[in-house]
mmCIF file of N, CA and C in Angstrom:
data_model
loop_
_atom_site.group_PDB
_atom_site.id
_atom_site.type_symbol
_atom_site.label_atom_id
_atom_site.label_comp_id
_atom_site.label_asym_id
_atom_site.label_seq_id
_atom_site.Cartn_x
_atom_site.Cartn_y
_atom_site.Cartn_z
ATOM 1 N N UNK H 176 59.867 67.452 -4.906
ATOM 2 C CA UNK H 176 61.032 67.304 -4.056
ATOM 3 C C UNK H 176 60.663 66.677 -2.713
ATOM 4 N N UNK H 177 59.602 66.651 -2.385
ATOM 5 C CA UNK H 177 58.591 66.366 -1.121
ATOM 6 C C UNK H 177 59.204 64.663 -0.814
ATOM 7 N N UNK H 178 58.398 64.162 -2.359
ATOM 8 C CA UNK H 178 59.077 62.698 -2.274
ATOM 9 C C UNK H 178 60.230 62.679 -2.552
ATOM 10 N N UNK H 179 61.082 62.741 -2.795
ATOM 11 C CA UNK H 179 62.868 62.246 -2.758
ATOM 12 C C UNK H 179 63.133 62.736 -0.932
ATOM 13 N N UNK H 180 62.595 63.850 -0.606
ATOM 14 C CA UNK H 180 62.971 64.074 1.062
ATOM 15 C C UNK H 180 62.531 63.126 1.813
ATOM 16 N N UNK H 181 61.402 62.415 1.676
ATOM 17 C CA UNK H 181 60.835 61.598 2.275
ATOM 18 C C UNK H 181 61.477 60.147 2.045
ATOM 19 N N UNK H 182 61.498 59.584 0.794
ATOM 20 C CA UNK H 182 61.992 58.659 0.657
ATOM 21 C C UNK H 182 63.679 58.444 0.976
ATOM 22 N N UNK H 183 64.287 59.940 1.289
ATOM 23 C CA UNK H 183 65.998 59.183 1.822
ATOM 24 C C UNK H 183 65.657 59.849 3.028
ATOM 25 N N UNK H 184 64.912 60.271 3.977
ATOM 26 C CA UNK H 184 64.844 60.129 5.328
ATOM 27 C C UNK H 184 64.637 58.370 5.762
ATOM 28 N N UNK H 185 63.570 58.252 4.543
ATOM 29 C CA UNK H 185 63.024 56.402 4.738
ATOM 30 C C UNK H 185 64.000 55.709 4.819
ATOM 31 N N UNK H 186 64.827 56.006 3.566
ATOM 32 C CA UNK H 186 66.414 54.863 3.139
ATOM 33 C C UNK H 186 67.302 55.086 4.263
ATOM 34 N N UNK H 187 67.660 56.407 4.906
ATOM 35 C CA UNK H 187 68.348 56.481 6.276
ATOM 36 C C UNK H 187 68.148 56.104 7.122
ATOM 37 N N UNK H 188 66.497 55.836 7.422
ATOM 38 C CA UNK H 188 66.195 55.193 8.562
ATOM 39 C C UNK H 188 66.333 54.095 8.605
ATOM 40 N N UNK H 189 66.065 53.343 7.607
ATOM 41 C CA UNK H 189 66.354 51.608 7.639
ATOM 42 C C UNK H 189 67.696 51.408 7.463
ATOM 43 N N UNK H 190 68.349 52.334 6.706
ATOM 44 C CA UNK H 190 69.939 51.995 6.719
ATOM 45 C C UNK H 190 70.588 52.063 8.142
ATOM 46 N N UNK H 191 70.024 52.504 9.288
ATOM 47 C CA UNK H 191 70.529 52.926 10.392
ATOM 48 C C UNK H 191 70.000 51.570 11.694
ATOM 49 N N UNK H 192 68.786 51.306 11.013
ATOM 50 C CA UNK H 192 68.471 50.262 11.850
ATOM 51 C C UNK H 192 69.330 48.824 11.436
ATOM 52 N N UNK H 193 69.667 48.920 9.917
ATOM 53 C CA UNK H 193 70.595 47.695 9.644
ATOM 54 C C UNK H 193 72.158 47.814 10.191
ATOM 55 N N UNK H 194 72.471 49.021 9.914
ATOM 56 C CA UNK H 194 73.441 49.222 10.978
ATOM 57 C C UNK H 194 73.904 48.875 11.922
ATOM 58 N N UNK H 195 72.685 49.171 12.887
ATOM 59 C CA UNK H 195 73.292 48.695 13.918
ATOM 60 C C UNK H 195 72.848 47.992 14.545
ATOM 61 N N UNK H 196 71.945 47.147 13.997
ATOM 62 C CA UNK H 196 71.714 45.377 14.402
ATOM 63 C C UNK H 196 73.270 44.931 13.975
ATOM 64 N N UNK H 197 73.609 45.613 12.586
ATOM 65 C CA UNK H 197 74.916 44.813 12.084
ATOM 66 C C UNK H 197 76.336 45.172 13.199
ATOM 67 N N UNK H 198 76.257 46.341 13.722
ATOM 68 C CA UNK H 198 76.936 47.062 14.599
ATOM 69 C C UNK H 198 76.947 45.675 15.894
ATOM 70 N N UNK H 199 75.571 46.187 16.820
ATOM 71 C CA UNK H 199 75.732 45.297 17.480
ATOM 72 C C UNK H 199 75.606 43.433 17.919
ATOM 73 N N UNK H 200 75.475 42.996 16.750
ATOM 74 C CA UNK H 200 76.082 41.937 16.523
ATOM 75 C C UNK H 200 76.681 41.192 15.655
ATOM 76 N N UNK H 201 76.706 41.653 14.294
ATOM 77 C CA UNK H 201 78.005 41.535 13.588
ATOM 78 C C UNK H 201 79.288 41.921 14.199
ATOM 79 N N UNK H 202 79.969 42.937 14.733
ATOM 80 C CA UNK H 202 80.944 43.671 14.927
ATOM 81 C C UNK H 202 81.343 43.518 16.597
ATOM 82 N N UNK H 203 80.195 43.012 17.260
ATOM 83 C CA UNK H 203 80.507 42.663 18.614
ATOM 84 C C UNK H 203 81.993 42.062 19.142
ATOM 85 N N UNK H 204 81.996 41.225 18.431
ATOM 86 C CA UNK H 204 83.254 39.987 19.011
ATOM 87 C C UNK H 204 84.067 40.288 17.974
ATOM 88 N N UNK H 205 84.377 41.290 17.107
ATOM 89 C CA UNK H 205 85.515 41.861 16.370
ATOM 90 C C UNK H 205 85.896 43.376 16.955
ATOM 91 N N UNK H 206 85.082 44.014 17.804
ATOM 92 C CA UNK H 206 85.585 45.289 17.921
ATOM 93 C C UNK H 206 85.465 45.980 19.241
ATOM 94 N N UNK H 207 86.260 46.646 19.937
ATOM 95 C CA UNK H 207 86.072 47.264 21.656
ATOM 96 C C UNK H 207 84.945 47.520 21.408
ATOM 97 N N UNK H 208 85.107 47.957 23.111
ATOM 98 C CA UNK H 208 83.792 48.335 23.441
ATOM 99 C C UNK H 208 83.639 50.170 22.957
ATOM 100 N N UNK H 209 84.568 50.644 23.016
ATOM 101 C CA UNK H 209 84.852 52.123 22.801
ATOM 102 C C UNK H 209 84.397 52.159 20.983
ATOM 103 N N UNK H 210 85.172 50.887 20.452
ATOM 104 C CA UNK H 210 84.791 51.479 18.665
ATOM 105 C C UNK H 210 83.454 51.016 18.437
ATOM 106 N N UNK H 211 82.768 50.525 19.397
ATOM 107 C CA UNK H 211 81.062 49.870 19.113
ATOM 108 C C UNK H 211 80.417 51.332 19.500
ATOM 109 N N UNK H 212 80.850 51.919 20.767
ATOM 110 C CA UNK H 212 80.131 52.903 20.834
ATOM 111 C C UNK H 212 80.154 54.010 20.001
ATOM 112 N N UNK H 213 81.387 54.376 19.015
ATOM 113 C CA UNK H 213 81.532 55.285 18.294
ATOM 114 C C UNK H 213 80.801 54.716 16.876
ATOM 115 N N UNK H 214 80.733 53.434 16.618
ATOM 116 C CA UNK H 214 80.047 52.986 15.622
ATOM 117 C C UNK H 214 78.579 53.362 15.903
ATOM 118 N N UNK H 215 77.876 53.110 17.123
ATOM 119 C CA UNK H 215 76.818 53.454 17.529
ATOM 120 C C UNK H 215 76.327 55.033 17.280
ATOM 121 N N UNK H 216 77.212 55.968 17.525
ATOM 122 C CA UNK H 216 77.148 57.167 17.447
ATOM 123 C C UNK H 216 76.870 57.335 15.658
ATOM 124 N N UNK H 217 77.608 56.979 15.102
ATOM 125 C CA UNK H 217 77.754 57.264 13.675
ATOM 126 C C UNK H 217 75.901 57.039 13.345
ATOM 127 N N UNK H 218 75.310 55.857 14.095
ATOM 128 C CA UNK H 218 73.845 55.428 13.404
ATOM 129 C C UNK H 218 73.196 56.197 14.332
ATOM 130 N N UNK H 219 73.181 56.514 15.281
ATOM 131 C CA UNK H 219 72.663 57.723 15.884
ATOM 132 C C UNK H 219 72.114 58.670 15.213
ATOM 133 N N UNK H 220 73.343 59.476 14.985
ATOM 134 C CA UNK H 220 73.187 60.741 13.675
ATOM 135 C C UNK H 220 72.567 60.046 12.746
ATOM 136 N N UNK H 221 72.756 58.985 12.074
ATOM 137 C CA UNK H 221 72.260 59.022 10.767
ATOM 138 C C UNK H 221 70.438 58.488 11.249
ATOM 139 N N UNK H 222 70.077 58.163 11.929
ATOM 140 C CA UNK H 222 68.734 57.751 12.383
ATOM 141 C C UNK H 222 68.297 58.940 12.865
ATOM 142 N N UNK H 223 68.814 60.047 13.470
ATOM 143 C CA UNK H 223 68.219 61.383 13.886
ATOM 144 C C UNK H 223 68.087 62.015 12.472
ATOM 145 N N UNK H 224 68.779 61.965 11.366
ATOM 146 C CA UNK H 224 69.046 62.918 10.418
ATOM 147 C C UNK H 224 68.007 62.573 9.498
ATOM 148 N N UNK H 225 67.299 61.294 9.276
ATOM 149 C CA UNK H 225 66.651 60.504 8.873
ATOM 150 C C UNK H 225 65.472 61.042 9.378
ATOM 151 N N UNK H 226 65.060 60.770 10.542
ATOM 152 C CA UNK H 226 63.545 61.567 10.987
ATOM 153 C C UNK H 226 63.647 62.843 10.270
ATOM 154 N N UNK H 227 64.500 63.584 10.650
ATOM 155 C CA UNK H 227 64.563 64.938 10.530
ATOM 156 C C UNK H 227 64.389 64.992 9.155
ATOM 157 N N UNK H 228 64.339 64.849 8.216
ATOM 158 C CA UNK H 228 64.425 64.255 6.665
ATOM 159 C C UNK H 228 62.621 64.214 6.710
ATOM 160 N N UNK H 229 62.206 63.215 6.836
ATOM 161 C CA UNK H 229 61.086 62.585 7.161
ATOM 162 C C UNK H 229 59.857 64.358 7.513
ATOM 163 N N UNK H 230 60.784 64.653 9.064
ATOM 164 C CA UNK H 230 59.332 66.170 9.011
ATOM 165 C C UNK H 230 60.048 66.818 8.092
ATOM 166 N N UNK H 231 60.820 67.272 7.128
ATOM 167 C CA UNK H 231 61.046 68.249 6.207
ATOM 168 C C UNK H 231 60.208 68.127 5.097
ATOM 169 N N UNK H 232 59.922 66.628 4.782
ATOM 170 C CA UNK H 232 59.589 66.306 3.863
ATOM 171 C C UNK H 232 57.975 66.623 3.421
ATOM 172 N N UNK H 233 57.160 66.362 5.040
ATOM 173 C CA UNK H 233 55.686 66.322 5.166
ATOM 174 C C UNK H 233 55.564 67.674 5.402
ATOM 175 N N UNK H 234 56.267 68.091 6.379
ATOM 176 C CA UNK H 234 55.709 69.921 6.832
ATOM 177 C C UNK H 234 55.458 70.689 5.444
ATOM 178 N N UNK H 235 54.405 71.716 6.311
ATOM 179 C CA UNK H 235 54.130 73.308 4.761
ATOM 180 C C UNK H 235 54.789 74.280 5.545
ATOM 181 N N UNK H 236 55.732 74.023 6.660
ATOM 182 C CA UNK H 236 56.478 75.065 7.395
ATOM 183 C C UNK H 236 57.327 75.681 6.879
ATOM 184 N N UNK H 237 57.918 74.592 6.481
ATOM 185 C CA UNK H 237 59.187 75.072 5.474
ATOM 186 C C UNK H 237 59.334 75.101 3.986
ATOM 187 N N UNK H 238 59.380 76.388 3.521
ATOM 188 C CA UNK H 238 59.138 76.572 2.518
ATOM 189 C C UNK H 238 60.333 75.826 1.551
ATOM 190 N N UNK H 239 59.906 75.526 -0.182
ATOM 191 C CA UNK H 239 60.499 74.527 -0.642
ATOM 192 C C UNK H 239 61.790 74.847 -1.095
ATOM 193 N N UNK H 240 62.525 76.241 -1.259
ATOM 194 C CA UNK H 240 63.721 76.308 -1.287
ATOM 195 C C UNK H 240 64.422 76.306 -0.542
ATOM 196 N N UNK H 241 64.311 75.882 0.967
ATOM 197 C CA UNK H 241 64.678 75.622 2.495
ATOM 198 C C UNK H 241 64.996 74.144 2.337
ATOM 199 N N UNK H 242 63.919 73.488 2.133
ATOM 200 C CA UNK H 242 63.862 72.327 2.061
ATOM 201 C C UNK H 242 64.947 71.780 1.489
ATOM 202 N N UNK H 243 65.186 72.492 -0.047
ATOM 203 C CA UNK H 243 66.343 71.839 -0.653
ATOM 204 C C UNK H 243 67.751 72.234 -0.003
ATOM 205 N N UNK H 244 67.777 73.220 0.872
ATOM 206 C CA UNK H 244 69.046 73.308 0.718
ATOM 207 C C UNK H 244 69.125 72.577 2.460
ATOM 208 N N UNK H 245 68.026 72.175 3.143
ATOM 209 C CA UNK H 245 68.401 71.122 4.231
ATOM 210 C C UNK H 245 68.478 69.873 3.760
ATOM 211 N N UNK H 246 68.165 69.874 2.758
ATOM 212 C CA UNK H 246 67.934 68.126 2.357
ATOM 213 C C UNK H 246 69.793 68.355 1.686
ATOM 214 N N UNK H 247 70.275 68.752 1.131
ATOM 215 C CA UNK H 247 71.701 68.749 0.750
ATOM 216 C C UNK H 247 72.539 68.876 1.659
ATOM 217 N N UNK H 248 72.532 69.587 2.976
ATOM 218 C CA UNK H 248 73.116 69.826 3.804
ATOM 219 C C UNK H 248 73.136 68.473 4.596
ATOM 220 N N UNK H 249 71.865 67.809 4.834
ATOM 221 C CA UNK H 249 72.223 66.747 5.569
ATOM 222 C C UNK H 249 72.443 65.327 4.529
ATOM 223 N N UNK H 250 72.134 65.183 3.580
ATOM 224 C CA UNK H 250 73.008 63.832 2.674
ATOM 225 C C UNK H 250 74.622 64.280 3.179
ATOM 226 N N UNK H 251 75.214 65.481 2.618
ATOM 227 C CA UNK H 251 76.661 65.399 2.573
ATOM 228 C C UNK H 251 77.148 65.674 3.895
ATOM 229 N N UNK H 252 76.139 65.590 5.013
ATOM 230 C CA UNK H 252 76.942 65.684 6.231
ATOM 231 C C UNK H 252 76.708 64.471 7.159
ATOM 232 N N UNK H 253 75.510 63.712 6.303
ATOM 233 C CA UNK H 253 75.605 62.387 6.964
ATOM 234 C C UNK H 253 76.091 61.794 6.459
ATOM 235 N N UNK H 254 76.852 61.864 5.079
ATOM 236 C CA UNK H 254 77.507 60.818 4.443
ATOM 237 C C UNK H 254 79.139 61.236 4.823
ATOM 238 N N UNK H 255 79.502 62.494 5.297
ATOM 239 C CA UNK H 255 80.768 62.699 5.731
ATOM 240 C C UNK H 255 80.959 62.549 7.303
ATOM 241 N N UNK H 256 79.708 62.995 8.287
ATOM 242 C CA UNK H 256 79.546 62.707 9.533
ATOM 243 C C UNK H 256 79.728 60.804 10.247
ATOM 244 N N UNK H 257 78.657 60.406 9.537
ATOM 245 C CA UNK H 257 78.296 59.235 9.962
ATOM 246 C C UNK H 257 79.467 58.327 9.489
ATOM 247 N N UNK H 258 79.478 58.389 8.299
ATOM 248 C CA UNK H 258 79.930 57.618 7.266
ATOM 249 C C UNK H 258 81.547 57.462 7.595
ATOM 250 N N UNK H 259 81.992 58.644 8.212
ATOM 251 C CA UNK H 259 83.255 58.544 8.521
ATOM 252 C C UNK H 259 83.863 57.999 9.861
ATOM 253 N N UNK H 260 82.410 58.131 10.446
ATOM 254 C CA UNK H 260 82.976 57.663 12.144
ATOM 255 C C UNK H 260 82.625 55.728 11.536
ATOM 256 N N UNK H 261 81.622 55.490 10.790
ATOM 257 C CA UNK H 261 81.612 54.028 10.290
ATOM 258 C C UNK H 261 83.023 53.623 9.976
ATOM 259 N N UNK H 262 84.083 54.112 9.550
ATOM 260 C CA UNK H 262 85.558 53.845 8.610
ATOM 261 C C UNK H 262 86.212 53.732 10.160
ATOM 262 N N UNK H 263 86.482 54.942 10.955
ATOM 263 C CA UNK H 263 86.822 54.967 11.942
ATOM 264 C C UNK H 263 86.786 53.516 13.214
ATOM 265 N N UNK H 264 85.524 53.795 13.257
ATOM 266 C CA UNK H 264 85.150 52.452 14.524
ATOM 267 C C UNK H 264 85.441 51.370 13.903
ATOM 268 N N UNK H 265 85.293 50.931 12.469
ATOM 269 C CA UNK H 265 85.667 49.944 12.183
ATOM 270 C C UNK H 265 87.306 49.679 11.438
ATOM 271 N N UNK H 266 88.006 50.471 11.721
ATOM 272 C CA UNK H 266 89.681 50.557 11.284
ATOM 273 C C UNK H 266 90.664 49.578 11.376
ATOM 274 N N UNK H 267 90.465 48.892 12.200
ATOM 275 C CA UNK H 267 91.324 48.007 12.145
ATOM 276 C C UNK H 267 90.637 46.624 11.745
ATOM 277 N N UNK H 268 89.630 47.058 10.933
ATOM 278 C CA UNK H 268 89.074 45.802 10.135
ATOM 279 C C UNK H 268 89.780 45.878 8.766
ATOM 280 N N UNK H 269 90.253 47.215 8.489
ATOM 281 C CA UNK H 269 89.915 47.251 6.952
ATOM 282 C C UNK H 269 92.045 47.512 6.699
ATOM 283 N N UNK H 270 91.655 47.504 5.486
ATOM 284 C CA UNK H 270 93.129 47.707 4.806
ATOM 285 C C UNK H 270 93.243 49.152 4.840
ATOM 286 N N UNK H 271 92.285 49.840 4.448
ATOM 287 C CA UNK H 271 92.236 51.508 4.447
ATOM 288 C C UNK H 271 92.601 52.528 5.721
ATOM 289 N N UNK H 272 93.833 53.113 6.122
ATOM 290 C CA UNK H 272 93.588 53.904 7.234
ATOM 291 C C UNK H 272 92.860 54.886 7.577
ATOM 292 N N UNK H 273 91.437 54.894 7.570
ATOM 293 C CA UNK H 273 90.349 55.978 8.037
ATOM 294 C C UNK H 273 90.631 56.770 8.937
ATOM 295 N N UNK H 274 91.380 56.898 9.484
ATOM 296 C CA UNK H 274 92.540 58.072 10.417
ATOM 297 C C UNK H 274 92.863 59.068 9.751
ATOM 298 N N UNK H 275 93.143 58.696 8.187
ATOM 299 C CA UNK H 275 94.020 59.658 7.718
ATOM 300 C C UNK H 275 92.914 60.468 6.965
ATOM 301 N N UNK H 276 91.274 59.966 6.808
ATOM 302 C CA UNK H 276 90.105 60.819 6.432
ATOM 303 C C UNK H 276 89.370 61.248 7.686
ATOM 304 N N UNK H 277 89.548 60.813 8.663
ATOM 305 C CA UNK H 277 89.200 61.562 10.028
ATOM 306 C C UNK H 277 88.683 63.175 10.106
ATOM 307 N N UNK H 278 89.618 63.696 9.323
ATOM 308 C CA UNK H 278 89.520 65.489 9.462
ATOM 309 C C UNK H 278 87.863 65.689 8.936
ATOM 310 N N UNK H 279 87.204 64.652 8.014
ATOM 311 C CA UNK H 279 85.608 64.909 7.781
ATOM 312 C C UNK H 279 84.898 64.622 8.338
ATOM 313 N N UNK H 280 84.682 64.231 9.202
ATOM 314 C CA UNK H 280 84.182 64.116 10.618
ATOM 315 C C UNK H 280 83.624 65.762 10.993
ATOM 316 N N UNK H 281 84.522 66.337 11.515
ATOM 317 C CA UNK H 281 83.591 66.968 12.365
ATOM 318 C C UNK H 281 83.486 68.139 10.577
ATOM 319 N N UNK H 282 83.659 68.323 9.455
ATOM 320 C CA UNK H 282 83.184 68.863 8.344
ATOM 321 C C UNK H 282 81.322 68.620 8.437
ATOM 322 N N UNK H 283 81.641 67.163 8.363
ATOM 323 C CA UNK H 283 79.828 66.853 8.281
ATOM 324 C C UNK H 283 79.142 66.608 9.315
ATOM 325 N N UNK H 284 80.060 67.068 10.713
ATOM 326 C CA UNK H 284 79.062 67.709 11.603
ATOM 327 C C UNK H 284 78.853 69.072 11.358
ATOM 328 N N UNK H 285 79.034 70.083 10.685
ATOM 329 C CA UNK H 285 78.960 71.391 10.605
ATOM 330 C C UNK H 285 77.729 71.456 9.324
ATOM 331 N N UNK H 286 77.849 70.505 8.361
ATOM 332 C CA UNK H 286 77.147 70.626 7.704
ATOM 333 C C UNK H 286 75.177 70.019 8.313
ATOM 334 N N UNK H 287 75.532 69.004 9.340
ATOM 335 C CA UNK H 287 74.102 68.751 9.957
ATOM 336 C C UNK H 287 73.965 70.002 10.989
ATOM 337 N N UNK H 288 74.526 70.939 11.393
ATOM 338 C CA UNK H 288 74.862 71.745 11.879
ATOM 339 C C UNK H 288 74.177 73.263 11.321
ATOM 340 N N UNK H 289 74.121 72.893 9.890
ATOM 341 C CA UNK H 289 73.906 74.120 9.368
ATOM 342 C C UNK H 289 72.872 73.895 8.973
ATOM 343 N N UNK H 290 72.254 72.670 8.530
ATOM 344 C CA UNK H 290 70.807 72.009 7.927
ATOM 345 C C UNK H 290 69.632 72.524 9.132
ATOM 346 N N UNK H 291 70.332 72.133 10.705
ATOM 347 C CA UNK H 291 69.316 72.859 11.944
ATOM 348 C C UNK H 291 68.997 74.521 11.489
ATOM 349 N N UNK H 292 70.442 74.911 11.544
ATOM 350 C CA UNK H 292 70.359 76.551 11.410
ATOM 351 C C UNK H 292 69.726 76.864 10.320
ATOM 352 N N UNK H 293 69.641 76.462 9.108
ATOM 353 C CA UNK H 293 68.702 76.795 7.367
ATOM 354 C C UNK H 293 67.229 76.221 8.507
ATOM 355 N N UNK H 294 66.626 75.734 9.288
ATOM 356 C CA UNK H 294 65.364 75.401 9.849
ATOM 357 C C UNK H 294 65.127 76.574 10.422
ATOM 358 N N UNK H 295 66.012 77.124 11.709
ATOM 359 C CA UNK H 295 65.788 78.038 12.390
ATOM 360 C C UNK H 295 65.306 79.274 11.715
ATOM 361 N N UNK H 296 66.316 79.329 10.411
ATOM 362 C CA UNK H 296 65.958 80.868 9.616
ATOM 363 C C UNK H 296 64.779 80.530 8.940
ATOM 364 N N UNK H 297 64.739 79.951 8.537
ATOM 365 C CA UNK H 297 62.933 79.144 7.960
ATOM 366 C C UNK H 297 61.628 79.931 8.527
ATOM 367 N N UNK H 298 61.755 79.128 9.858
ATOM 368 C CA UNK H 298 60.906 79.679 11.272
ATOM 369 C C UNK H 298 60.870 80.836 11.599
ATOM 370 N N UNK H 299 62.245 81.413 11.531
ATOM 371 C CA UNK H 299 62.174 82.806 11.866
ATOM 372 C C UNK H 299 61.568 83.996 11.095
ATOM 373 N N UNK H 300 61.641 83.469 9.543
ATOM 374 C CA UNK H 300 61.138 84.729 8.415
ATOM 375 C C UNK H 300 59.588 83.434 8.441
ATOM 376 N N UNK H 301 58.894 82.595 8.942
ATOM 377 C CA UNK H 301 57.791 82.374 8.864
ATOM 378 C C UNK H 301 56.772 84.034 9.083
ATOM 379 N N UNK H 302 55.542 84.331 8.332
ATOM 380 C CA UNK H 302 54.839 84.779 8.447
ATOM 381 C C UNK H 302 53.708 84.302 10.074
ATOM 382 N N UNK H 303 53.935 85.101 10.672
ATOM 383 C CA UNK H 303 52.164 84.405 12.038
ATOM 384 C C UNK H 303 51.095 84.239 11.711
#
């Protein structure tokens, strides 16, 4: 499980750097300055969630049924977090009103939310 954690921290991270090269200059001269920054935010999270992916993957801190259930917690909360503020900032590009999926937004912030907290309890029942 070590490698699949590692390798979609990897795929998040480069997906985040294509992002938002594509963000900030694909999308420049099509979109405010307010929906660039919320587009920005979306690769934010997903480039933080990505590292964070990355030490789950290498550490012996966290033991491996932790692991899985942070590694699930953050796919479906970066793919509902990020993924949704992506629909959002870019809305009036598309035919789709991403307004009206808005409400998952802050869902898959609760879920990167809870991926920290499954770390904390990790740490906390660690042996010294």
């Amino acid at each position: 499980m070590n490698k699949v954690i590692l390798i979609t921290g990897a795929i998040l991270g480069v997906l985040a750097i294509i992002l938002g090269a594509f963000g900030a200059h694909g999308l420049k001269a099509h979109l405010s300055v307010e929906s660039l920054q919320t587009f920005e935010t979306g690769v934010r999270y997903q480039m933080y969630h990505g590292l964070f992916l990355l030490f789950i993957g290498s550490t012996t801190l966290v033991s491996s049924g932790y692991k899985n259930i942070i590694f699930y917690l953050v796919i479906i909360g970066v793919v509902l977090f990020s993924g949704s503020i992506y629909g959002l900032a870019t809305n009036q590009l598309t035919n789709f009103n991403f307004k009206s999926i808005g409400f998952v937004t802050p869902i898959g912030g609760l879920f990167l939310i809870a991926s920290w907290v499954v770390l904390i309890v990790n740490f906390i029942k660690l042996k010294s």
